[in-house]
Coordinates of C-alpha atoms and ligand atoms in Angstrom, one line a residue:
X206 CA 1.5 19.6 40.7
X207 CA -0.2 22.3 42.8
X208 CA -0.2 20.3 46.1
X209 CA -4.0 19.7 46.0
X210 CA -4.8 23.3 46.7
X211 CA -8.3 24.2 45.3
X212 CA -8.3 26.4 42.2
X213 CA -10.6 29.3 42.7
X214 CA -11.3 32.6 41.0
X215 CA -10.1 34.4 44.1
X216 CA -6.5 35.7 44.2
X217 CA -4.2 33.4 46.1
X218 CA -2.0 34.9 48.8
X219 CA 0.8 32.6 49.8
X220 CA 2.5 33.3 53.1
X221 CA 5.8 31.5 53.8
X222 CA 6.3 31.1 57.6
X223 CA 3.8 31.0 60.5
X224 CA 5.8 32.9 63.1
X225 CA 4.7 36.2 64.6
X226 CA 4.4 37.9 61.2
X227 CA 2.8 35.1 59.1
X228 CA 0.3 34.2 61.8
X229 CA -1.0 37.7 62.3
X230 CA -1.2 38.3 58.5
X231 CA -3.1 35.1 57.8
X232 CA -5.6 35.9 60.7
X233 CA -6.1 39.5 59.4
X234 CA -6.8 38.3 55.9
X235 CA -9.8 36.3 57.1
X236 CA -12.4 38.7 55.9
X237 CA -10.9 39.4 52.5
X238 CA -12.1 37.6 49.3
X239 CA -8.8 35.8 48.9
X240 CA -7.4 32.3 49.3
X241 CA -4.8 32.3 52.1
X242 CA -2.2 29.6 51.8
X243 CA 0.3 29.3 54.7
X244 CA 3.4 27.2 54.3
X245 CA 5.7 26.3 57.2
X246 CA 8.1 23.4 57.7
X247 CA 6.8 23.1 61.3
X248 CA 3.1 22.4 62.0
X249 CA 3.1 24.8 64.9
X250 CA 3.7 28.4 65.8
X251 CA 6.6 28.8 68.1
X252 CA 6.8 31.6 70.8
X253 CA 10.5 32.2 70.6
X254 CA 10.8 34.7 73.5
X255 CA 10.2 31.8 76.0
X256 CA 12.5 29.2 74.4
X257 CA 15.1 29.9 77.0
X258 CA 12.6 28.7 79.7
X259 CA 12.2 25.4 77.8
X260 CA 16.0 25.1 77.6
X261 CA 16.4 25.5 81.3
X262 CA 13.5 23.3 82.4
X263 CA 11.1 26.0 83.5
X264 CA 8.4 25.4 80.9
X265 CA 7.4 22.4 78.8
X266 CA 7.8 22.8 75.0
X267 CA 4.1 22.3 74.4
X268 CA 3.2 25.4 76.4
X269 CA 5.1 27.7 74.0
X270 CA 4.0 26.2 70.7
X271 CA 0.5 25.9 69.2
X272 CA -0.6 23.8 66.2
X273 CA -1.2 25.9 63.1
X274 CA -4.3 24.0 62.0
X275 CA -5.9 24.5 65.4
X276 CA -5.2 28.3 65.4
X277 CA -7.0 28.6 62.0
X278 CA -9.8 26.1 62.6
X279 CA -13.0 27.7 61.2
X280 CA -11.2 30.2 59.0
X281 CA -12.8 29.3 55.6
X282 CA -10.3 30.9 53.3
X283 CA -7.3 29.3 55.0
X284 CA -5.2 26.4 53.8
X285 CA -2.0 25.1 55.3
X286 CA 0.7 23.0 53.8
X287 CA 3.6 21.6 55.8
X288 CA 6.6 22.0 53.5
X289 CA 10.1 23.4 53.2
X290 CA 10.2 26.2 50.7
X291 CA 13.4 25.9 48.6
X292 CA 13.2 28.6 46.1
X293 CA 11.1 31.4 44.7
X294 CA 10.7 32.1 41.0
X295 CA 9.3 35.6 40.7
X296 CA 9.2 35.5 36.9
X297 CA 6.7 32.6 37.0
X298 CA 4.9 33.5 40.3
X299 CA 6.0 30.1 41.6
X300 CA 7.3 28.7 44.9
X301 CA 9.4 25.6 44.7
X302 CA 8.9 23.4 47.8
X303 CA 9.8 19.9 48.7
X304 CA 6.2 18.8 48.2
X305 CA 5.8 20.4 44.8
X306 CA 5.5 23.8 43.2
X307 CA 2.9 26.3 44.4
X308 CA 1.6 29.1 42.3
X309 CA 0.8 32.5 43.9
X310 CA -0.9 35.8 42.9
X311 CA 0.7 37.5 45.9
X312 CA 3.6 36.1 47.9
X313 CA 4.6 37.1 51.4
X314 CA 7.9 36.1 52.9
X315 CA 7.7 35.8 56.7
X316 CA 10.6 33.3 57.1
X317 CA 12.2 35.0 60.1
X318 CA 15.8 34.5 60.8
X319 CA 18.6 32.0 61.3
X320 CA 21.4 31.9 63.8
X321 CA 24.5 33.8 62.7
X322 CA 27.8 32.2 63.6
X323 CA 29.8 35.0 61.8
X324 CA 31.8 32.3 59.9
X325 CA 33.2 30.6 63.0
X326 CA 32.9 27.1 61.8
X327 CA 34.3 25.3 64.9
X328 CA 31.6 27.1 66.9
X329 CA 28.8 26.4 64.4
X330 CA 29.6 22.7 64.5
X331 CA 29.7 22.3 68.3
X332 CA 27.7 25.1 70.0
X333 CA 24.2 24.8 71.2
X334 CA 21.7 27.1 69.6
X335 CA 18.4 28.5 70.9
X336 CA 16.3 29.3 67.9
X337 CA 13.8 26.5 67.8
X338 CA 12.0 24.0 70.1
X339 CA 14.3 21.1 69.1
X340 CA 17.2 23.4 69.9
X341 CA 15.8 24.2 73.3
X342 CA 15.1 20.6 74.2
X343 CA 18.6 19.6 73.0
X344 CA 20.1 22.3 75.1
X345 CA 18.3 21.0 78.2
X346 CA 19.2 17.4 77.5
X347 CA 22.9 18.5 77.0
X348 CA 23.0 20.3 80.3
X349 CA 21.5 17.4 82.4
X350 CA 23.4 14.7 80.5
X351 CA 26.6 16.5 81.3
X352 CA 25.7 16.6 85.0
X353 CA 25.2 12.8 84.8
X354 CA 28.6 12.5 83.2
X355 CA 30.2 14.9 85.8
X356 CA 29.1 12.4 88.5
X357 CA 31.0 9.6 86.8
X358 CA 34.3 11.2 86.0
X359 CA 37.2 11.1 88.4
X360 CA 39.1 13.8 86.5
X361 CA 38.5 17.2 88.2
X362 CA 39.3 19.2 85.0
X363 CA 36.8 17.1 83.0
X364 CA 34.2 17.5 85.7
X365 CA 34.7 21.2 85.7
X366 CA 34.2 21.4 81.9
X367 CA 31.0 19.4 82.2
X368 CA 29.6 21.7 84.8
X369 CA 30.7 25.0 83.2
X370 CA 28.4 26.9 81.0
X371 CA 29.5 29.6 78.6
X372 CA 26.9 31.8 76.9
X373 CA 28.0 34.0 74.0
X374 CA 25.9 37.1 73.3
X375 CA 24.8 39.6 75.9
X376 CA 21.5 40.5 74.3
X377 CA 18.2 39.7 75.9
X378 CA 18.4 36.0 75.1
X379 CA 21.9 35.6 76.5
X380 CA 21.1 37.6 79.6
X381 CA 17.8 35.7 80.2
X382 CA 19.4 32.3 79.8
X383 CA 22.3 33.2 82.2
X384 CA 19.8 34.4 84.8
X385 CA 17.8 31.2 84.5
X386 CA 20.9 29.0 84.7
X387 CA 22.0 30.8 87.8
X388 CA 18.6 30.1 89.5
X389 CA 18.9 26.4 88.4
X390 CA 22.4 26.3 90.0
X391 CA 21.0 27.7 93.2
X392 CA 17.7 26.0 93.6
X393 CA 17.5 22.8 91.4
X394 CA 20.9 21.3 90.8
X395 CA 22.0 20.9 94.5
X396 CA 18.8 18.9 95.2
X397 CA 19.3 16.6 92.2
X398 CA 23.1 16.3 92.3
X399 CA 24.1 16.2 96.0
X400 CA 27.2 14.3 95.0
X401 CA 28.5 17.3 93.1
X402 CA 29.9 20.5 94.5
X403 CA 27.7 22.9 92.7
X404 CA 29.6 25.9 94.1
X405 CA 32.2 25.0 91.5
X406 CA 29.8 25.3 88.6
X407 CA 30.7 28.5 86.7
X408 CA 28.5 30.5 84.3
X409 CA 30.2 32.9 81.9
X410 CA 28.6 35.5 79.7
X411 CA 30.8 36.6 76.8
X412 CA 29.8 39.8 75.0
X413 CA 31.8 41.6 72.3
X414 CA 30.4 45.0 73.2
X415 CA 31.0 47.0 76.3
X416 CA 27.7 46.4 77.9
X417 CA 24.9 43.8 78.1
X418 CA 21.4 44.5 76.5
X419 CA 23.0 46.7 73.8
X420 CA 19.7 48.1 72.3
X421 CA 18.2 49.0 75.7
X422 CA 18.7 52.2 77.8
X423 CA 21.8 52.8 79.8
X424 CA 19.8 52.5 83.0
X425 CA 18.6 49.0 82.0
X426 CA 22.0 48.0 80.9
X427 CA 23.6 49.0 84.3
X428 CA 20.8 47.4 86.3
X429 CA 20.9 44.1 84.3
X430 CA 24.7 43.9 84.7
X431 CA 24.3 44.3 88.5
X432 CA 21.6 41.6 88.6
X433 CA 23.9 39.2 86.7
X434 CA 26.9 39.9 88.9
X435 CA 24.8 39.5 92.1
X436 CA 23.7 36.1 90.7
X437 CA 27.3 35.1 90.3
X438 CA 27.6 35.3 86.5
X439 CA 31.1 36.0 85.2
X440 CA 30.8 38.8 82.7
X441 CA 33.4 39.0 80.0
X442 CA 32.6 42.3 78.1
X443 CA 34.6 43.5 75.1
X444 CA 35.5 39.8 74.6
X445 CA 35.3 37.9 71.3
X446 CA 34.6 34.2 71.1
X447 CA 37.1 32.9 68.5
X448 CA 37.0 29.2 68.3
X449 CA 35.8 26.1 70.1
X450 CA 38.1 23.1 70.1
X451 CA 38.5 20.1 72.4
X452 CA 36.0 21.5 74.9
X453 CA 37.8 24.8 75.1
X454 CA 36.3 28.1 74.0
X455 CA 39.1 30.4 73.0
X456 CA 38.6 34.1 73.4
X457 CA 42.1 35.0 72.3
X458 CA 44.9 33.0 70.7
X459 CA 45.9 31.4 74.0
X460 CA 43.1 32.2 76.5
X461 CA 40.2 29.8 76.9
X462 CA 37.4 28.5 79.1
X463 CA 36.8 24.8 79.4
X464 CA 33.2 23.9 78.8
X465 CA 31.0 21.2 77.4
X466 CA 28.1 23.6 77.4
X467 CA 28.6 26.4 74.9
X468 CA 25.5 28.3 74.1
X469 CA 25.5 30.6 71.1
X470 CA 23.1 33.6 71.4
X471 CA 25.2 36.1 69.6
X472 CA 23.1 37.1 66.6
X473 CA 20.9 36.2 63.7
X474 CA 20.7 36.7 60.0
X475 CA 17.6 37.1 57.9
X476 CA 16.3 33.9 56.3
X477 CA 16.1 35.0 52.7
X478 CA 14.9 32.5 50.1
X479 CA 16.9 31.5 47.0
X480 CA 15.7 32.9 43.7
X481 CA 15.2 36.6 44.8
X482 CA 17.2 39.2 42.8
X483 CA 20.7 39.2 44.4
X484 CA 20.7 43.0 44.7
X485 CA 17.7 43.0 47.2
X486 CA 19.4 40.5 49.6
X487 CA 21.6 42.4 52.1
X488 CA 24.8 40.9 53.6
X489 CA 22.9 39.9 56.7
X490 CA 20.4 38.0 54.5
X491 CA 17.5 40.3 55.1
X492 CA 15.4 41.2 52.1
X493 CA 15.2 44.9 51.0
X494 CA 11.6 46.2 51.1
X495 CA 9.9 49.6 50.5
X496 CA 7.7 51.2 53.1
X497 CA 4.8 49.0 52.1
X498 CA 6.9 45.9 52.8
X499 CA 7.0 45.2 49.0
X500 CA 10.3 43.5 48.0
X501 CA 12.3 46.1 46.0
X502 CA 11.7 45.8 42.3
X503 CA 9.0 43.1 42.6
X504 CA 5.3 43.9 42.0
X505 CA 3.6 41.1 44.0
X506 CA 6.2 39.9 46.5
X507 CA 6.3 41.2 50.1
X508 CA 8.5 40.5 53.1
X509 CA 7.6 41.1 56.7
X510 CA 9.1 40.5 60.1
X511 CA 12.7 39.6 60.8
X512 CA 13.5 38.8 57.2
X513 CA 12.4 42.2 55.9
X514 CA 15.0 45.0 55.7
X515 CA 13.0 48.3 55.6
X516 CA 15.6 51.1 55.6
X517 CA 14.2 54.5 56.4
X518 CA 15.7 57.8 57.6
X519 CA 14.6 56.9 61.1
X520 CA 15.9 53.4 60.9
X521 CA 19.0 53.4 58.6
X522 CA 19.9 49.9 59.6
X523 CA 16.4 48.5 59.3
X524 CA 13.9 47.8 62.0
X525 CA 15.0 45.7 64.9
X526 CA 14.3 41.9 64.7
X527 CA 11.5 41.9 67.3
X528 CA 8.1 40.4 67.6
X529 CA 6.2 43.7 67.8
X530 CA 7.8 44.9 64.5
X531 CA 6.8 41.6 62.9
X532 CA 3.2 41.8 64.2
X533 CA 2.8 45.5 63.2
X534 CA 4.2 44.9 59.7
X535 CA 1.7 42.0 59.3
X536 CA -1.2 44.2 60.4
X537 CA -0.2 47.0 58.0
X538 CA 0.3 44.6 55.1
X539 CA -3.2 42.9 55.6
X540 CA -4.7 46.4 55.5
X541 CA -2.7 47.3 52.4
X542 CA -3.6 44.1 50.5
X543 CA -7.3 44.9 51.3
X544 CA -6.7 48.4 49.8
X545 CA -5.0 46.9 46.8
X546 CA -7.9 44.7 46.0
X547 CA -10.3 47.7 46.2
X548 CA -8.0 49.7 44.0
X549 CA -7.1 52.1 46.8
X550 CA -3.7 53.6 47.7
X551 CA -1.6 51.6 50.1
X552 CA -0.3 53.2 53.3
X553 CA 3.3 53.2 54.5
X554 CA 4.4 51.3 57.6
X555 CA 4.9 53.2 60.8
X556 CA 6.3 51.5 63.8
X557 CA 4.8 52.2 67.2
X558 CA 7.4 51.4 69.8
X559 CA 5.7 50.2 72.9
X560 CA 8.9 49.6 74.8
X561 CA 11.3 46.7 75.4
X562 CA 12.2 44.5 78.4
X563 CA 14.3 41.6 79.6
X564 CA 14.1 39.3 82.6
X565 CA 17.2 38.2 84.5
X566 CA 15.5 36.2 87.2
X567 CA 12.9 36.0 90.0
X568 CA 11.9 39.6 90.9
X569 CA 14.6 40.9 88.6
X570 CA 13.7 42.4 85.2
X571 CA 14.3 45.7 83.3
X572 CA 11.7 47.6 81.3
X573 CA 12.2 50.6 79.0
X574 CA 9.0 52.4 78.0
X575 CA 8.6 55.2 75.4
X576 CA 9.2 58.7 76.9
X577 CA 12.5 57.7 78.6
X578 CA 10.7 55.7 81.3
X579 CA 12.6 52.9 83.0
X580 CA 11.9 50.6 85.8
X581 CA 13.0 47.2 87.1
X582 CA 12.9 44.9 90.1
X583 CA 9.6 43.3 91.1
X584 CA 7.5 45.7 89.1
X585 CA 9.6 45.0 86.0
X586 CA 9.4 41.3 86.6
X587 CA 5.6 41.4 86.9
X588 CA 5.3 43.5 83.8
X589 CA 7.5 41.0 81.8
X590 CA 5.4 38.1 83.0
X591 CA 2.1 39.8 82.2
X592 CA 3.2 40.9 78.7
X593 CA 4.6 37.5 77.8
X594 CA 1.6 35.6 79.2
X595 CA -0.8 37.7 77.2
X596 CA 1.1 37.3 74.0
X597 CA 1.2 33.5 74.1
X598 CA -1.2 31.9 71.6
X599 CA -4.1 29.8 73.0
X600 CA -5.9 29.7 76.4
X601 CA -4.3 26.3 77.3
X602 CA -0.8 27.6 76.8
X603 CA -1.5 30.7 78.9
X604 CA -3.1 28.6 81.7
X605 CA -0.3 26.0 81.7
X606 CA 2.4 28.6 81.6
X607 CA 0.8 30.6 84.5
X608 CA 0.5 27.5 86.6
X609 CA 4.1 26.4 85.8
X610 CA 5.4 29.9 86.8
X611 CA 3.4 30.0 90.0
X612 CA 4.7 26.5 91.0
X613 CA 8.3 27.6 90.2
X614 CA 7.9 30.8 92.1
X615 CA 6.5 29.3 95.3
X616 CA 8.6 26.1 95.2
X617 CA 11.8 27.6 93.7
X618 CA 11.9 24.5 91.6
X619 CA 11.9 23.9 87.8
X620 CA 10.2 20.6 87.3
X621 CA 11.4 19.6 83.9
X622 CA 14.7 17.8 84.0
X623 CA 14.1 15.1 81.4
X624 CA 16.9 14.2 79.1
X625 CA 15.1 13.6 75.8
X626 CA 17.7 11.9 73.7
X627 CA 18.3 8.3 72.8
X628 CA 20.8 6.7 75.3
X629 CA 24.0 6.1 73.4
X630 CA 26.6 4.0 75.3
X631 CA 29.5 5.7 73.6
X632 CA 28.4 9.1 74.9
X633 CA 29.4 8.0 78.3
X634 CA 32.5 6.0 77.5
X635 CA 34.9 8.8 78.1
X636 CA 33.4 9.7 81.5
X637 CA 33.1 6.4 83.3
X638 CA 35.2 6.0 86.4
X639 CA 38.6 4.4 86.3
X640 CA 37.4 1.3 88.1
X641 CA 34.6 0.8 85.6
X642 CA 37.0 1.2 82.7
X643 CA 39.4 -1.3 84.3
X644 CA 36.5 -3.7 84.9
X645 CA 35.4 -3.4 81.3
X646 CA 38.9 -4.0 80.0
X647 CA 39.3 -7.1 82.3
X648 CA 35.9 -8.6 81.3
X649 CA 36.2 -10.9 78.3
X650 CA 33.8 -9.8 75.6
X651 CA 31.0 -12.4 75.0
X652 CA 30.8 -13.6 71.4
X653 CA 27.6 -15.6 70.7
X654 CA 28.4 -19.0 69.0
X655 CA 28.1 -18.8 65.3
X656 CA 25.5 -21.2 64.0
X657 CA 26.7 -23.9 61.7
X658 CA 25.7 -23.3 58.1
X659 CA 22.6 -25.2 57.1
X660 CA 23.0 -28.1 54.8
X661 CA 21.9 -27.1 51.3
X662 CA 18.5 -28.3 50.4
X663 CA 18.8 -30.8 47.6
X664 CA 16.0 -31.1 45.0
X665 CA 13.8 -28.4 46.7
Ligands
LIG984 C1 15.5 32.9 71.9 C2 14.8 34.1 71.3 C3 14.3 35.1 72.2 C4 13.6 36.2 71.7 N1 13.1 37.1 72.6 C5 12.3 38.1 72.1 C6 11.7 39.0 73.0 O1 11.8 38.9 74.3 N2 11.0 40.0 72.5 C7 10.8 40.2 71.2 O2 10.1 41.1 70.7 N3 11.5 39.4 70.3 C8 12.2 38.4 70.8 N4 12.8 37.5 69.9 C9 12.7 37.8 68.4 C10 11.4 37.4 67.9 O3 11.1 36.0 68.2 C11 11.4 37.5 66.4 O4 11.6 38.9 66.1 C12 10.1 37.1 65.8 O5 9.9 35.7 66.0 C13 10.1 37.4 64.3 O6 8.9 36.9 63.7 P1 8.8 36.4 62.2 O7 7.4 36.0 62.0 O8 9.5 37.3 61.3 O9 9.7 35.1 62.2 P2 9.6 33.7 63.1 O10 8.8 33.9 64.3 O11 11.0 33.3 63.2 O12 8.9 32.7 62.1 C14 9.4 32.2 60.9 C15 8.7 31.0 60.5 O13 9.1 30.7 59.1 C16 9.2 29.3 59.0 N5 10.2 29.1 57.9 C17 11.4 29.7 57.7 N6 11.9 29.4 56.5 C18 11.1 28.5 56.0 C19 11.1 27.8 54.7 N7 12.1 27.9 53.9 N8 10.1 26.9 54.5 C20 9.1 26.8 55.4 N9 9.0 27.4 56.5 C21 10.0 28.3 56.8 C22 9.8 28.9 60.4 O14 9.6 27.5 60.6 C23 9.0 29.8 61.3 O15 7.8 29.2 61.8 C24 13.5 36.4 70.3 C25 14.1 35.4 69.5 C26 14.7 34.3 70.0 C27 15.3 33.3 69.0

């Protein structure tokens, strides 16, 4: 079965993943005489840098995602299949997916990355992730559901654990989510939960290194640290999260923080597919590629974006897992595939670093530009907003996001507090007040009368 893809005389380029890299590549292949097949398990492109805003109720999920078919409407050489790719078979030029096998002439892996829990099973099983839209919505639901529980409990330690948030990982994602939570604690939660003493809600940021925003400049690190401290975040640097048991995050054998909101933002691995030669998959599950993004040792398989491990003298540990790297590799590969079809020489990838930035809160962001230029504060914040707004896919998303941000800015409010989870009685059992528990114990359980068995039908 070839999943009903039309057979043509044109070469078929199959792209796995429609993130930043896959999307850009498929767009840039529009003018080439090729059949472009994009496979993604989600039918939308997800703008990951704004996931933390969905998780903290600042943006709705729909404004940071865009349907793949809509992005490519009108592109005549484009085909999409919603599927999970399970394995690649380079010897047969075949992808094995849950909807059937797909043949390729050229294959491009743009599968991105997965959360790395560094083998900490108790954390993997219980921590909240922030890698996908379902993750972000789950995180938001968890936070607000825990506040509902905090109102019910009469046990102060339990209430504290329900209100405490611990974020592990002091990179941009961890810093951004802490800043957003601190604003929520100041502006949103006191309005919604006047029965709770929100001054007691503690937000911790745990980072194994000696500073936050590790890959950024010293100036940005110092400024971001000050912003976080001013916003009342407890910074625990040089601290390793070890295990998470019974609502306690241990950072040594005996020391712990009580929390029912543990957010893991401490790192990612590449999302390599099974079936690739073992020697090209690094320990961090990134796939080794040459400077043309061709998978080492394979003629017609490429990897771009987070999953690609391009080691050069300049970048001995590979390029950073960032959206601009993914987009630029996609652009170069589109150009190179065009060259290949014409029989021309391919050109090696060269990264143009346009800078990096992180936002901590309202009027607080840090920006590093090439040439050792740094700035922050209101200008940094405006720069961050502008760059992220412009990179969002689709006019509707840009407009909705801009309006959402403007409302939040002027009203100091985040409108989205919906708990989007099925209501499960047992979720709340542990937290109901003592009186409710006593009442429940004293109330006899109602058992509906069991109907008498019907008389057997004779001779029917
Ligand atoms: C919370 C967060 C915040 C971030 N903030 C920033 C930031 O501020 N600036 C920045 O530059 N970068 C940021 N990044 C990193 C940036 O998002 C990534 O570098 C970028 O998304 C990489 O693009 P990609 O195309 O390689 O992978 P992705 O964008 O991750 O896309 C991979 C796609 O492949 C699909 N896929 C994967 N495996 C399969 C499979 N087996 N079958 C079918 N489909 C599959 C996935 O569904 C997904 O759509 C952030 C990341 C996160 C998680």
